[in-house]
Coordinates of C-alpha atoms in Angstrom, one line a residue:
M23 CA -0.1 0.0 0.1
K24 CA 1.4 3.3 -1.2
A25 CA 0.9 6.7 1.3
A26 CA 1.8 10.1 0.6
V27 CA 2.2 12.3 3.6
I28 CA 1.8 15.8 2.8
T29 CA 3.8 18.6 4.8
F30 CA 2.9 22.3 5.3
P31 CA 4.9 25.3 6.7
G32 CA 3.7 24.1 10.4
S33 CA 2.9 20.7 10.5
N34 CA 4.6 18.8 12.9
C35 CA 3.0 15.4 13.4
D36 CA 4.1 14.9 9.6
R37 CA 7.3 12.3 10.7
D38 CA 5.3 10.5 13.5
L39 CA 2.1 10.2 11.0
A40 CA 4.8 8.5 8.1
V41 CA 6.7 6.1 10.6
A42 CA 3.2 5.2 12.1
L43 CA 2.6 4.2 8.4
E44 CA 5.7 2.5 7.9
Q45 CA 5.3 0.7 10.8
A46 CA 2.2 -1.1 9.6
G47 CA 4.0 -1.9 6.3
A48 CA 3.1 1.1 4.2
D49 CA 5.3 2.3 1.1
V50 CA 5.5 5.9 2.7
T51 CA 6.6 8.7 0.3
R52 CA 6.6 12.5 1.7
V53 CA 5.1 15.4 -0.4
W54 CA 5.5 19.1 0.0
H55 CA 2.8 21.7 0.2
K56 CA 4.4 23.1 -3.0
D57 CA 4.4 20.2 -5.0
D58 CA 1.4 20.0 -7.7
A59 CA 1.5 16.3 -7.9
L60 CA 1.2 13.1 -5.8
P61 CA 3.5 10.0 -6.2
S62 CA 2.2 7.1 -9.2
G63 CA -0.1 4.8 -7.3
T64 CA -0.6 6.4 -3.9
D65 CA -3.3 4.5 -2.6
L66 CA -3.7 7.0 0.8
I67 CA -2.7 10.5 1.1
A68 CA -2.3 11.5 4.8
V69 CA -2.7 15.2 6.7
P70 CA -0.9 15.1 9.1
G71 CA -1.6 17.5 12.5
G72 CA 0.0 20.7 13.5
F73 CA -0.4 24.4 12.4
S74 CA -0.8 24.4 8.7
Y75 CA 0.8 27.9 7.3
G76 CA 0.3 29.2 11.2
D77 CA -3.1 28.6 11.7
Y78 CA -3.7 32.8 11.4
L79 CA -7.1 32.6 9.7
R80 CA -9.7 30.0 10.0
C81 CA -7.4 26.4 10.8
G82 CA -6.7 25.0 7.8
A83 CA -8.0 27.1 5.7
I84 CA -4.6 28.6 3.6
A85 CA -4.0 24.7 3.6
A86 CA -7.0 24.1 1.5
H87 CA -5.5 26.4 -1.3
S88 CA -1.8 25.1 -1.5
P89 CA -0.3 23.6 -4.3
I90 CA -1.1 20.3 -3.4
A91 CA -5.0 20.7 -2.4
R92 CA -5.9 20.0 -6.1
S93 CA -4.5 16.9 -6.5
L94 CA -5.7 15.8 -3.3
R95 CA -9.3 16.6 -3.9
E96 CA -9.0 14.9 -7.1
H97 CA -8.1 12.0 -5.1
A98 CA -10.6 11.6 -3.3
G99 CA -13.3 12.4 -5.9
K100 CA -11.5 9.6 -8.0
G101 CA -12.5 7.2 -4.7
G102 CA -9.5 7.5 -3.1
Y103 CA -8.6 6.9 0.3
V104 CA -7.6 10.2 2.4
L105 CA -6.9 10.4 6.3
G106 CA -6.5 14.0 8.4
I107 CA -5.6 14.3 11.7
C108 CA -5.9 17.3 13.7
N109 CA -5.0 20.2 11.9
G110 CA -5.4 17.8 9.2
F111 CA -8.8 17.0 9.7
Q112 CA -9.5 20.9 10.2
V113 CA -7.8 20.7 6.4
L114 CA -10.6 18.1 4.8
T115 CA -13.6 20.1 5.9
E116 CA -12.1 23.5 4.5
L117 CA -11.6 21.2 1.4
G118 CA -15.6 20.3 1.4
L119 CA -15.0 16.7 1.4
L120 CA -16.0 16.3 5.0
P121 CA -18.6 18.2 6.5
G122 CA -19.0 20.1 10.0
A123 CA -16.5 23.0 11.2
L124 CA -13.8 23.2 13.7
M125 CA -14.2 25.7 15.6
R126 CA -12.4 27.1 19.5
N127 CA -12.9 24.5 22.3
Q128 CA -15.5 24.8 24.8
G129 CA -13.9 27.1 27.4
L130 CA -11.2 28.5 24.8
T131 CA -8.0 25.9 26.4
F132 CA -6.2 23.8 24.6
L133 CA -6.5 20.2 25.8
C134 CA -3.4 18.0 25.1
K135 CA -4.3 14.5 27.1
P136 CA -4.5 11.0 26.5
T137 CA -8.3 10.7 25.8
A138 CA -11.2 8.2 26.2
L139 CA -12.9 7.6 22.9
H140 CA -15.6 4.9 22.1
V141 CA -14.9 3.5 18.8
A142 CA -18.6 4.5 17.4
T143 CA -18.0 2.1 14.2
A144 CA -15.6 -0.7 13.0
D145 CA -17.0 0.0 9.1
S146 CA -14.5 1.3 7.7
A147 CA -11.0 0.3 6.0
F148 CA -10.1 2.9 9.0
T149 CA -11.8 1.6 12.0
S150 CA -11.6 -2.6 10.8
G151 CA -9.0 -2.8 13.4
Y152 CA -11.5 -2.1 16.3
S153 CA -14.4 -3.6 17.0
S154 CA -17.7 -1.3 17.8
G155 CA -18.5 0.0 20.8
Q156 CA -14.3 -0.5 22.0
N157 CA -13.2 2.4 24.3
I158 CA -9.5 3.3 23.7
T159 CA -7.2 5.9 24.6
I160 CA -5.7 8.2 22.4
P161 CA -3.9 11.7 23.1
V162 CA -5.3 14.3 21.9
A163 CA -3.8 18.1 21.4
H164 CA -6.1 20.7 19.8
H165 CA -7.0 24.3 20.8
D166 CA -9.6 24.2 17.5
G167 CA -11.2 20.3 18.3
N168 CA -15.2 21.6 19.0
Y169 CA -16.3 20.2 16.2
Q170 CA -20.0 21.5 14.8
I171 CA -22.4 20.5 12.2
D172 CA -26.2 21.6 11.9
A173 CA -29.1 19.1 13.2
D174 CA -29.7 17.0 10.0
E175 CA -26.5 17.0 8.5
L176 CA -25.7 15.2 12.5
A177 CA -29.0 13.0 12.0
Q178 CA -27.4 12.2 8.4
L179 CA -24.2 11.2 9.8
R180 CA -26.0 8.7 12.2
D181 CA -28.5 7.3 9.4
E182 CA -25.2 6.5 7.5
N183 CA -23.0 5.7 10.9
R184 CA -20.3 7.8 9.8
I185 CA -19.9 8.8 13.2
A186 CA -15.9 7.0 13.4
F187 CA -15.2 7.8 17.1
T188 CA -17.0 9.4 20.1
Y189 CA -15.3 11.2 23.1
A190 CA -16.1 8.9 26.2
P191 CA -17.1 11.9 28.1
G192 CA -16.5 14.9 25.9
I193 CA -13.7 17.3 26.3
N194 CA -13.7 19.9 24.4
G195 CA -17.7 21.4 23.2
S196 CA -18.1 18.8 20.1
V197 CA -21.8 17.9 19.0
A198 CA -22.5 14.0 20.5
D199 CA -19.2 14.4 21.4
I200 CA -18.0 13.5 17.9
A201 CA -14.1 12.7 17.8
G202 CA -13.9 11.7 13.8
V203 CA -16.5 11.0 10.8
L204 CA -16.3 9.5 7.7
S205 CA -17.1 10.5 4.2
A206 CA -20.5 9.2 2.2
N207 CA -17.8 6.7 0.7
R208 CA -16.7 6.1 3.9
R209 CA -13.1 6.7 2.0
V210 CA -12.4 10.0 4.1
L211 CA -11.7 9.6 7.9
G212 CA -11.3 13.0 9.9
M213 CA -10.2 12.9 13.6
M214 CA -8.7 15.0 16.1
P215 CA -6.7 12.8 18.3
H216 CA -3.5 12.1 17.0
P217 CA -3.5 8.0 16.9
E218 CA 0.2 8.1 15.4
R219 CA 1.3 9.5 18.9
A220 CA -0.2 6.1 20.7
A221 CA 1.1 3.7 18.4
D222 CA 3.8 2.1 20.1
A223 CA 3.9 0.8 23.7
A224 CA 7.4 2.1 24.1
L225 CA 5.8 6.1 23.6
G226 CA 3.2 5.2 26.4
G227 CA 0.4 3.5 24.7
S228 CA -0.9 1.3 21.2
D229 CA -4.3 1.8 21.2
G230 CA -3.9 3.8 17.7
K231 CA -1.6 0.6 15.9
P232 CA -4.6 -1.1 15.0
L233 CA -5.7 2.1 13.1
F234 CA -2.7 1.8 11.1
N235 CA -2.2 -2.3 11.0
G236 CA -6.2 -2.8 9.9
L237 CA -5.9 0.7 7.2
V238 CA -2.7 -1.1 5.7
E239 CA -4.2 -4.5 5.5
A240 CA -7.3 -3.2 4.1
L241 CA -5.7 -1.5 1.3
A242 CA -3.2 -3.6 0.5
Y243 CA -5.8 -6.3 -0.5
A244 CA -8.5 -3.1 -1.8

């Protein structure tokens, strides 16, 4: 499985994400934000956490207009897989690849801590390494992780089983405690918690490892 990890000015989790994918068996290429094309045969684009372009406007807004963004959107439009983590989730909402928006945390506080999550669905390549209903612990590190979506779109997410993860309990004011959502075709996942920071027991936890292992295995046989 071939993965491309995008680096923007201000990205700070790109190497961690690349390492987590490599350890799961992926062939990873690093892609700079000014590139306008993806490596041939890319199966997955991974958009890492950090502070793309300094987050001087809405988080992810400038990154959504970077040269590589067009290729990212085209990849998703053709049914390619995309994973956006933290700032990457914000970028995917700005690109219109996922519904909703990420706002300032309730209480206007930066949160950085291990966080309990509930796996809301195992029906995706991203969550296939877990069991539906499983409880896991994944770190968060965000100031703008308050996921908001209107009532009609929330009902659609629920009806289509597209809520991937929820906080257990809620931590930042997100509607329905949502921590991650899937696209309509289930090939794009955005999540605020950082599974790449919990992919090695030596670093304090391995609950993120099944995400990468399951994803690589699913795409290898897709």
